[in-house]
PDB file of C-alpha atoms in Angstrom:
ATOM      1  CA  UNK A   7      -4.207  11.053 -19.196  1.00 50.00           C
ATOM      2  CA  UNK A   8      -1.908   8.122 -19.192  1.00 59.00           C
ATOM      3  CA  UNK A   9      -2.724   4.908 -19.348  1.00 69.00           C
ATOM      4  CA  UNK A  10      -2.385   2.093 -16.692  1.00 86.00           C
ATOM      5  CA  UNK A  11      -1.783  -0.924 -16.730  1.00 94.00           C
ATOM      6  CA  UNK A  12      -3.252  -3.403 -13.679  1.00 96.00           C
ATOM      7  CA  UNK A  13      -0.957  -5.642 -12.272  1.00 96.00           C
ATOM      8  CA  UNK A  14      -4.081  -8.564 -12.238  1.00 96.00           C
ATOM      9  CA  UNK A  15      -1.320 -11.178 -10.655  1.00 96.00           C
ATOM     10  CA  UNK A  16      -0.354  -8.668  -7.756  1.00 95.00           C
ATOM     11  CA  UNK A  17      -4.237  -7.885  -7.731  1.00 96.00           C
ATOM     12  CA  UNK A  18      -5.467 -11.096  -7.093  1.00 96.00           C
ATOM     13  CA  UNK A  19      -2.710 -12.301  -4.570  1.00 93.00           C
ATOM     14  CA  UNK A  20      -3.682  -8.860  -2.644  1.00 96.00           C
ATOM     15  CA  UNK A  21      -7.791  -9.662  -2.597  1.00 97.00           C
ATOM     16  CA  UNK A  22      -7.247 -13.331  -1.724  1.00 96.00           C
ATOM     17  CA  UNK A  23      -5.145 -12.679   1.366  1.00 94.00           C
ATOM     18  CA  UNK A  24      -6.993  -9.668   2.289  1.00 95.00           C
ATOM     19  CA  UNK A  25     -10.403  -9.534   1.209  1.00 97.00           C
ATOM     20  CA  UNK A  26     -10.884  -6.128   2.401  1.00 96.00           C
ATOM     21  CA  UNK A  27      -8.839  -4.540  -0.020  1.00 97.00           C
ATOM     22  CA  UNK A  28     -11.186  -6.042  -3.112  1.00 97.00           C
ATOM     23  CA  UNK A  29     -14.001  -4.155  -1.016  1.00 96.00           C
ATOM     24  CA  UNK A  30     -11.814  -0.960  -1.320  1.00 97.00           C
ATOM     25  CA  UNK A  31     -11.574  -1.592  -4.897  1.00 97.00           C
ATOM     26  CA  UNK A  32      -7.586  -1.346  -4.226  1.00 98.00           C
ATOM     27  CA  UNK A  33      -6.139  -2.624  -7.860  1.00 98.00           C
ATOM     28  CA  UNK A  34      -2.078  -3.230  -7.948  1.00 98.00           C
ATOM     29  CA  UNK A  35       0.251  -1.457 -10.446  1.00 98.00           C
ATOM     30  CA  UNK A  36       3.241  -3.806  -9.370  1.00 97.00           C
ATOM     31  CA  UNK A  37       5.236  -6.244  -6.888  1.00 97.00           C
ATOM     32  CA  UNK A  38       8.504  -7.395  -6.664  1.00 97.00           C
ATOM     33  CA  UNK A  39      10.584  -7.662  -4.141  1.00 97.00           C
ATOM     34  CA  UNK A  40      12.569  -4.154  -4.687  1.00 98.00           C
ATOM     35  CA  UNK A  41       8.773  -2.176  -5.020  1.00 98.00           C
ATOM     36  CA  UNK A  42       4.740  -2.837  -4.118  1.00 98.00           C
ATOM     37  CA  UNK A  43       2.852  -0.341  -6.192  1.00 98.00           C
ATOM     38  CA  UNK A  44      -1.269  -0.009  -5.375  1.00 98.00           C
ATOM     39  CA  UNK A  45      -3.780   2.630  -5.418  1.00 98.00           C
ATOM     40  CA  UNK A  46      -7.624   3.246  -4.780  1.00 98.00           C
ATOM     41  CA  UNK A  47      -9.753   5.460  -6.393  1.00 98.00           C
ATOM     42  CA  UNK A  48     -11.727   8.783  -4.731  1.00 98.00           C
ATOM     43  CA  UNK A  49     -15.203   7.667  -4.080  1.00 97.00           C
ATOM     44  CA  UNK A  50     -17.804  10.065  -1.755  1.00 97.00           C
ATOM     45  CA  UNK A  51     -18.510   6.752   0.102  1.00 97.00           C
ATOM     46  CA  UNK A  52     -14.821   6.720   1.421  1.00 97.00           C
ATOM     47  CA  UNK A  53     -14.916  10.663   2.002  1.00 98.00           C
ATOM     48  CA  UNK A  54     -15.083  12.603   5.426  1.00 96.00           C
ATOM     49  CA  UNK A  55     -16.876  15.759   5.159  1.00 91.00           C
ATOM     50  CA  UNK A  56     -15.839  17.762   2.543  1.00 93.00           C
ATOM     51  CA  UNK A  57     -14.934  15.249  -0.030  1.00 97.00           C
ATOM     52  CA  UNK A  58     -11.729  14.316   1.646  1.00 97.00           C
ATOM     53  CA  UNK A  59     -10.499  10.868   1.358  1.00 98.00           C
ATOM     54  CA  UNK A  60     -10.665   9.432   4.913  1.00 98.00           C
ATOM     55  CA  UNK A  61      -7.033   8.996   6.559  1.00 97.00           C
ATOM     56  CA  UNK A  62      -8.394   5.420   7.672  1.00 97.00           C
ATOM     57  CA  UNK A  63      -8.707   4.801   3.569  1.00 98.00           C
ATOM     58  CA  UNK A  64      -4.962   5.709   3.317  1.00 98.00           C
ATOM     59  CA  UNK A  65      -3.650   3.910   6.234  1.00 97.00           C
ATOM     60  CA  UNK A  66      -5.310   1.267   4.768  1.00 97.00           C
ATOM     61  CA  UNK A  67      -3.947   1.329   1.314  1.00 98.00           C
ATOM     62  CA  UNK A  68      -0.546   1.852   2.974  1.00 98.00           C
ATOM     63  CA  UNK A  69      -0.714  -1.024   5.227  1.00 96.00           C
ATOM     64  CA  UNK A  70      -1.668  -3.544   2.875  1.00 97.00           C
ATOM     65  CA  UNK A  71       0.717  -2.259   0.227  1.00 98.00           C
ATOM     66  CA  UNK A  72       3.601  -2.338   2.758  1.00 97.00           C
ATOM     67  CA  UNK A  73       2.662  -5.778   4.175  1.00 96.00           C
ATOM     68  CA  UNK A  74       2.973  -7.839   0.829  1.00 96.00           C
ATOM     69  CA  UNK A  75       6.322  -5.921   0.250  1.00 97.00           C
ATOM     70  CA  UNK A  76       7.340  -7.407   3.563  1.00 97.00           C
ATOM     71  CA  UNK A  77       5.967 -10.703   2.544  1.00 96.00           C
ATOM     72  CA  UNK A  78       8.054 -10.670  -0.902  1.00 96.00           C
ATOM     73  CA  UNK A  79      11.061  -9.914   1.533  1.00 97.00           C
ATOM     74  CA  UNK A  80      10.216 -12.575   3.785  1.00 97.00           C
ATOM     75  CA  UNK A  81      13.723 -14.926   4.649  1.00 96.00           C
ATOM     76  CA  UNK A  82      13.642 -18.126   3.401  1.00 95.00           C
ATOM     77  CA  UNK A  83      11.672 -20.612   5.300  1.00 95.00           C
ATOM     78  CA  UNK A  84       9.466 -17.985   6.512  1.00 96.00           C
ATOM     79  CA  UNK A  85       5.735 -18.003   6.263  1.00 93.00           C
ATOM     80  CA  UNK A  86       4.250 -14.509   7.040  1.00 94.00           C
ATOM     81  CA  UNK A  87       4.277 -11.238   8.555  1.00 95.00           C
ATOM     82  CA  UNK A  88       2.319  -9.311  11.025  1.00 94.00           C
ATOM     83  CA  UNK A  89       2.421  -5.240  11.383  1.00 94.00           C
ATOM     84  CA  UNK A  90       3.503  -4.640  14.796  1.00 96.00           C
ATOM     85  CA  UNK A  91       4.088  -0.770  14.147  1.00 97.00           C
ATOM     86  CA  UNK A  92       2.670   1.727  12.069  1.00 97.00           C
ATOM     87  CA  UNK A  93       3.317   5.585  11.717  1.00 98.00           C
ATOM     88  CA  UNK A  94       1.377   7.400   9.390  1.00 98.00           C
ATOM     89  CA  UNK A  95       2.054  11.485   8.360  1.00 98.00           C
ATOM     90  CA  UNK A  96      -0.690  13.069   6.433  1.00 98.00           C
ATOM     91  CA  UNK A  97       0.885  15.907   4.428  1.00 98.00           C
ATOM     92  CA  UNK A  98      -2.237  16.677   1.816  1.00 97.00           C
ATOM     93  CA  UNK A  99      -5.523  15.681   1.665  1.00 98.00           C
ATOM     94  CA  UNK A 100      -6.899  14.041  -1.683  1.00 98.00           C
ATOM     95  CA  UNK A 101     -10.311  15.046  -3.659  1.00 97.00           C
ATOM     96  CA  UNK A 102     -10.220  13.295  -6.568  1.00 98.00           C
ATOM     97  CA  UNK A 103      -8.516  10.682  -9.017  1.00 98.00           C
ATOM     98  CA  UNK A 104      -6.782   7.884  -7.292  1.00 98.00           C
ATOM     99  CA  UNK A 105      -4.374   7.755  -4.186  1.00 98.00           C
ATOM    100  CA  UNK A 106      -1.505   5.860  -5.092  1.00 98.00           C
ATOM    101  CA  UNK A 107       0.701   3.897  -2.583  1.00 98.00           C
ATOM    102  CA  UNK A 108       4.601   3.238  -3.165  1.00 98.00           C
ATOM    103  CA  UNK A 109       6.237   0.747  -0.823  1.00 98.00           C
ATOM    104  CA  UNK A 110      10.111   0.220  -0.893  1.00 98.00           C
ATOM    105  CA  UNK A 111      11.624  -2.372   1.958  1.00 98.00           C
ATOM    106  CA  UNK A 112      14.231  -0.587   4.031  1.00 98.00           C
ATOM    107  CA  UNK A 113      15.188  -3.383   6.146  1.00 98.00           C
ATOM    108  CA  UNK A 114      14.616  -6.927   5.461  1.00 97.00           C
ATOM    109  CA  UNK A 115      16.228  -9.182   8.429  1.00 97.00           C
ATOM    110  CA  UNK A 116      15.543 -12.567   9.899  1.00 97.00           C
ATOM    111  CA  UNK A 117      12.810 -10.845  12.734  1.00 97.00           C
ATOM    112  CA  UNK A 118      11.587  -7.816  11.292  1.00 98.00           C
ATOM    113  CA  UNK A 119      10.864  -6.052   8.115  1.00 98.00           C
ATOM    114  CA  UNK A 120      10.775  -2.153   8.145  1.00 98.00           C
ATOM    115  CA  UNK A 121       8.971  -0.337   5.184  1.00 98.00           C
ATOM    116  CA  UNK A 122       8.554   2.724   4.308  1.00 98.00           C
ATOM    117  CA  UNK A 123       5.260   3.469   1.657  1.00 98.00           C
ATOM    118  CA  UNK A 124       4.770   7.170  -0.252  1.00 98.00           C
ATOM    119  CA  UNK A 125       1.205   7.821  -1.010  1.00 98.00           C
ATOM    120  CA  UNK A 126       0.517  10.399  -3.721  1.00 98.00           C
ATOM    121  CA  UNK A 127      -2.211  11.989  -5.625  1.00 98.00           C
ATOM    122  CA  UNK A 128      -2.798  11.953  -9.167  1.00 97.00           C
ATOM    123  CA  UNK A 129      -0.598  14.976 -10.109  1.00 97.00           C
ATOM    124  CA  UNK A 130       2.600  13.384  -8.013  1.00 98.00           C
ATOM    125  CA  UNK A 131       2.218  15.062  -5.147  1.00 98.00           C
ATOM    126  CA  UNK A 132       3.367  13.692  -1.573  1.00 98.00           C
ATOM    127  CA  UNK A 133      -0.231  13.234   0.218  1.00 98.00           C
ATOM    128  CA  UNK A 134       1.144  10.878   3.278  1.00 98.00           C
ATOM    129  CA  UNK A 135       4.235   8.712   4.300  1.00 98.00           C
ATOM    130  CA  UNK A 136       4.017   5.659   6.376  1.00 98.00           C
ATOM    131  CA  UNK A 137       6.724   3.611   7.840  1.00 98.00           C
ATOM    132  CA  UNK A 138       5.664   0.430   9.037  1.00 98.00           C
ATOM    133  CA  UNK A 139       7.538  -2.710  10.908  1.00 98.00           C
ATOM    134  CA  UNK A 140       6.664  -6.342  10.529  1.00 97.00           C
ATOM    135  CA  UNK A 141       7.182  -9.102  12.795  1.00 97.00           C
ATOM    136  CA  UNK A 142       8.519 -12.087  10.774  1.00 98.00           C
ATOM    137  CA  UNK A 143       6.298 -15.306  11.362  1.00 95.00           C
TER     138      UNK A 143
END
């Protein structure tokens, strides 16, 4: 198994502005403005039936990856975002290891910031694709 490394800067800045990813246990892999990397790791207590980990889980993962890409695309002057739209495809369901969240900005204007965040299991495999916008504050 490979070993990786947490991003504890891009950690921290994700559990101080929202405190319910630290309760996830959602550690960052990276952040820069070109690429937000997270993930959270399969636990039964954030399972459906069956050992599957719960879409809400994912959406979760995804939004909070996507928002601080938005936020390290904000315009100058600019203080924030807000998601105003999410869409979420679930394409495999994950049982173990870690779900791991990739967001990549595909529009960053003066109003709105569109991402688009890949969530995959531990073997690389697509498990969900979210495409969220963000209002610019």
């Amino acid at each position: 198994m490979i070993d990786i490394m947490i991003d504890e800067v891009g950690t921290k800045l994700f559990h101080q502005t929202m405190p319910f990813t630290e309760r996830l246990g959602i550690e960052v892999l990276e952040h820069s403005r070109e690429q937000v990397r997270s993930r959270i790791a399969w636990d039964a207590s954030l399972c459906t039936l069956g050992g599957v980990l719960h879409g809400g889980v994912l959406m979760a993962l995804a939004d909070a990856t996507g928002a601080v890409c938005a936020y390290l695309n904000l315009p100058e002057g600019k203080q924030g975002t807000t998601t105003v739209e999410s869409k979420t495809n679930f394409l495999r369901a994950i049982r173990a290891g870690y779900a791991t969240a990739t967001a990549r900005p595909l529009h960053a204007g003066r109003s709105f910031i569109v991402v688009e965040t890949e969530i995959r299991d531990d073997a690389g495999k697509l498990a969900g694709k979210v495409t969220q916008t963000q209002a610019v504050l």
